[in-house]
Amino acid sequence: MHPECPPAPALDVVIPARNEAGRLPYGLERLSAKLAGLPLSASIVVVDNASTDATARIAERWSGPVPVRLVHCPVPGKGAAVRAGLLATTAPYAGFCDADMATDLAALDEVLVLLRAGHQVVIGSRRHPGSIVEVYGHPLRRVGALAFNRLVHDLTGGVADTQCGFKFFTGPLARAAAADLRTSGFAFDVELLLHCRRRGAEPVEIPVVWRDVPGSTFSVRRHTVGCLRDLLRIHAEARRTPAAQRPITVADELGAG
């Protein structure tokens, strides 16, 4: 007799990881435990983003209550890693969270409720009135985040916190938006949300418990100029590209294949 095949995942969660050998085991342990307790089958997709440490080996050898798959992305940048990860998903629902699990995973319960209710995009927001932000990094970084969100207000339809690394989508929409994503750096969230809105899907922001975890790869000094350059390009492309009239569906995705 052949052993029963595990059910196909209904939710794929992507973890972009660049040199995360120090934090990835903790993140995988936490996420695996949470996903195993959900009322649906789930899997994890770890994207090794041109790491030079043991990140890939940890993901490849990981054994836990939910499947973990390794995807390689040689192009450096969080946006490139998230794009590769979302394109590798197959589930009806898909999303991503950071390797440090800075966002409390209890928010996944509300994510699933909203996705099942028909919402296409559900994202964590540290600026939601119901959120609890235990620490928020260096004051300069906080000021920069506020200024960044003001700059992208129109592009994202008024999303208060575009940069929280906790975003979930219907699977077909996630893969379609990721296929159009061209921003490899930290401003990718803005473009990803823009592509979702162009397909008629408005993001729903939910409250989260978020704590600042040491080891972030974002640097105000090193990455600000690149983010601004990407925003200018995204703005220009948004003006040139007409909006789609409706969200992409499972039938659309199957037809495209």
PDB file of N, CA and C in Angstrom, residues 6 28-30 32 36 45 50 58 100 109 125 145 168 174 185 187 194 208 211 239:
ATOM      1  N   PRO A   6       0.171  13.808   1.672  1.00  0.00           N
ATOM      2  CA  PRO A   6      -0.348  14.905   2.485  1.00  0.00           C
ATOM      3  C   PRO A   6      -1.212  15.817   1.634  1.00  0.00           C
ATOM      4  N   LEU A  28      11.300  29.681  12.016  1.00  0.00           N
ATOM      5  CA  LEU A  28      10.674  28.469  11.500  1.00  0.00           C
ATOM      6  C   LEU A  28       9.940  27.708  12.599  1.00  0.00           C
ATOM      7  N   GLU A  29      10.527  27.669  13.778  1.00  0.00           N
ATOM      8  CA  GLU A  29       9.874  26.978  14.894  1.00  0.00           C
ATOM      9  C   GLU A  29       8.551  27.638  15.250  1.00  0.00           C
ATOM     10  N   ARG A  30       8.563  28.967  15.356  1.00  0.00           N
ATOM     11  CA  ARG A  30       7.351  29.700  15.708  1.00  0.00           C
ATOM     12  C   ARG A  30       6.286  29.566  14.619  1.00  0.00           C
ATOM     13  N   SER A  32       6.024  27.324  12.152  1.00  0.00           N
ATOM     14  CA  SER A  32       5.566  25.945  11.988  1.00  0.00           C
ATOM     15  C   SER A  32       4.518  25.588  13.034  1.00  0.00           C
ATOM     16  N   ALA A  36       0.633  24.704  12.095  1.00  0.00           N
ATOM     17  CA  ALA A  36       0.148  23.358  12.408  1.00  0.00           C
ATOM     18  C   ALA A  36      -1.168  23.408  13.179  1.00  0.00           C
ATOM     19  N   VAL A  45       7.571  28.471   2.541  1.00  0.00           N
ATOM     20  CA  VAL A  45       8.540  28.605   1.451  1.00  0.00           C
ATOM     21  C   VAL A  45       9.633  29.560   1.915  1.00  0.00           C
ATOM     22  N   ALA A  50      20.500  34.910  -1.918  1.00  0.00           N
ATOM     23  CA  ALA A  50      21.939  35.062  -2.136  1.00  0.00           C
ATOM     24  C   ALA A  50      22.719  35.106  -0.830  1.00  0.00           C
ATOM     25  N   ILE A  58      19.941  25.368   6.572  1.00  0.00           N
ATOM     26  CA  ILE A  58      18.963  25.259   7.658  1.00  0.00           C
ATOM     27  C   ILE A  58      17.578  24.968   7.100  1.00  0.00           C
ATOM     28  N   ASP A 100      12.364  37.123  11.334  1.00  0.00           N
ATOM     29  CA  ASP A 100      12.456  37.381  12.768  1.00  0.00           C
ATOM     30  C   ASP A 100      11.117  37.270  13.484  1.00  0.00           C
ATOM     31  N   ASP A 109      -4.921  34.423  12.494  1.00  0.00           N
ATOM     32  CA  ASP A 109      -6.319  34.011  12.670  1.00  0.00           C
ATOM     33  C   ASP A 109      -7.261  35.000  11.976  1.00  0.00           C
ATOM     34  N   SER A 125      -0.674  46.208  10.117  1.00  0.00           N
ATOM     35  CA  SER A 125      -0.372  47.635  10.188  1.00  0.00           C
ATOM     36  C   SER A 125       0.012  48.023  11.603  1.00  0.00           C
ATOM     37  N   ALA A 145      10.004  56.382   8.365  1.00  0.00           N
ATOM     38  CA  ALA A 145       8.854  55.553   7.998  1.00  0.00           C
ATOM     39  C   ALA A 145       7.595  56.396   7.825  1.00  0.00           C
ATOM     40  N   PHE A 168      -0.820  39.189   3.285  1.00  0.00           N
ATOM     41  CA  PHE A 168      -1.419  37.957   2.778  1.00  0.00           C
ATOM     42  C   PHE A 168      -2.459  38.278   1.710  1.00  0.00           C
ATOM     43  N   ALA A 174      -1.811  37.083  -5.542  1.00  0.00           N
ATOM     44  CA  ALA A 174      -0.415  37.185  -5.101  1.00  0.00           C
ATOM     45  C   ALA A 174       0.535  36.865  -6.246  1.00  0.00           C
ATOM     46  N   GLY A 185      14.290  46.115  -4.149  1.00  0.00           N
ATOM     47  CA  GLY A 185      14.676  46.617  -2.839  1.00  0.00           C
ATOM     48  C   GLY A 185      13.514  46.760  -1.875  1.00  0.00           C
ATOM     49  N   ALA A 187      11.408  49.114  -1.182  1.00  0.00           N
ATOM     50  CA  ALA A 187      10.174  49.793  -1.574  1.00  0.00           C
ATOM     51  C   ALA A 187       9.222  48.863  -2.318  1.00  0.00           C
ATOM     52  N   LEU A 194       0.286  48.318  -5.165  1.00  0.00           N
ATOM     53  CA  LEU A 194      -0.223  49.020  -6.338  1.00  0.00           C
ATOM     54  C   LEU A 194      -0.752  48.032  -7.376  1.00  0.00           C
ATOM     55  N   VAL A 208      -1.839  44.574  14.746  1.00  0.00           N
ATOM     56  CA  VAL A 208      -0.857  43.541  15.055  1.00  0.00           C
ATOM     57  C   VAL A 208      -0.150  43.880  16.365  1.00  0.00           C
ATOM     58  N   ARG A 211       7.057  43.777  17.610  1.00  0.00           N
ATOM     59  CA  ARG A 211       8.200  44.154  18.441  1.00  0.00           C
ATOM     60  C   ARG A 211       9.430  44.258  17.552  1.00  0.00           C
ATOM     61  N   ARG A 239       1.422  56.111 -13.544  1.00  0.00           N
ATOM     62  CA  ARG A 239       0.747  57.080 -14.421  1.00  0.00           C
ATOM     63  C   ARG A 239       0.602  56.538 -15.840  1.00  0.00           C
TER      64      ARG A 239
END
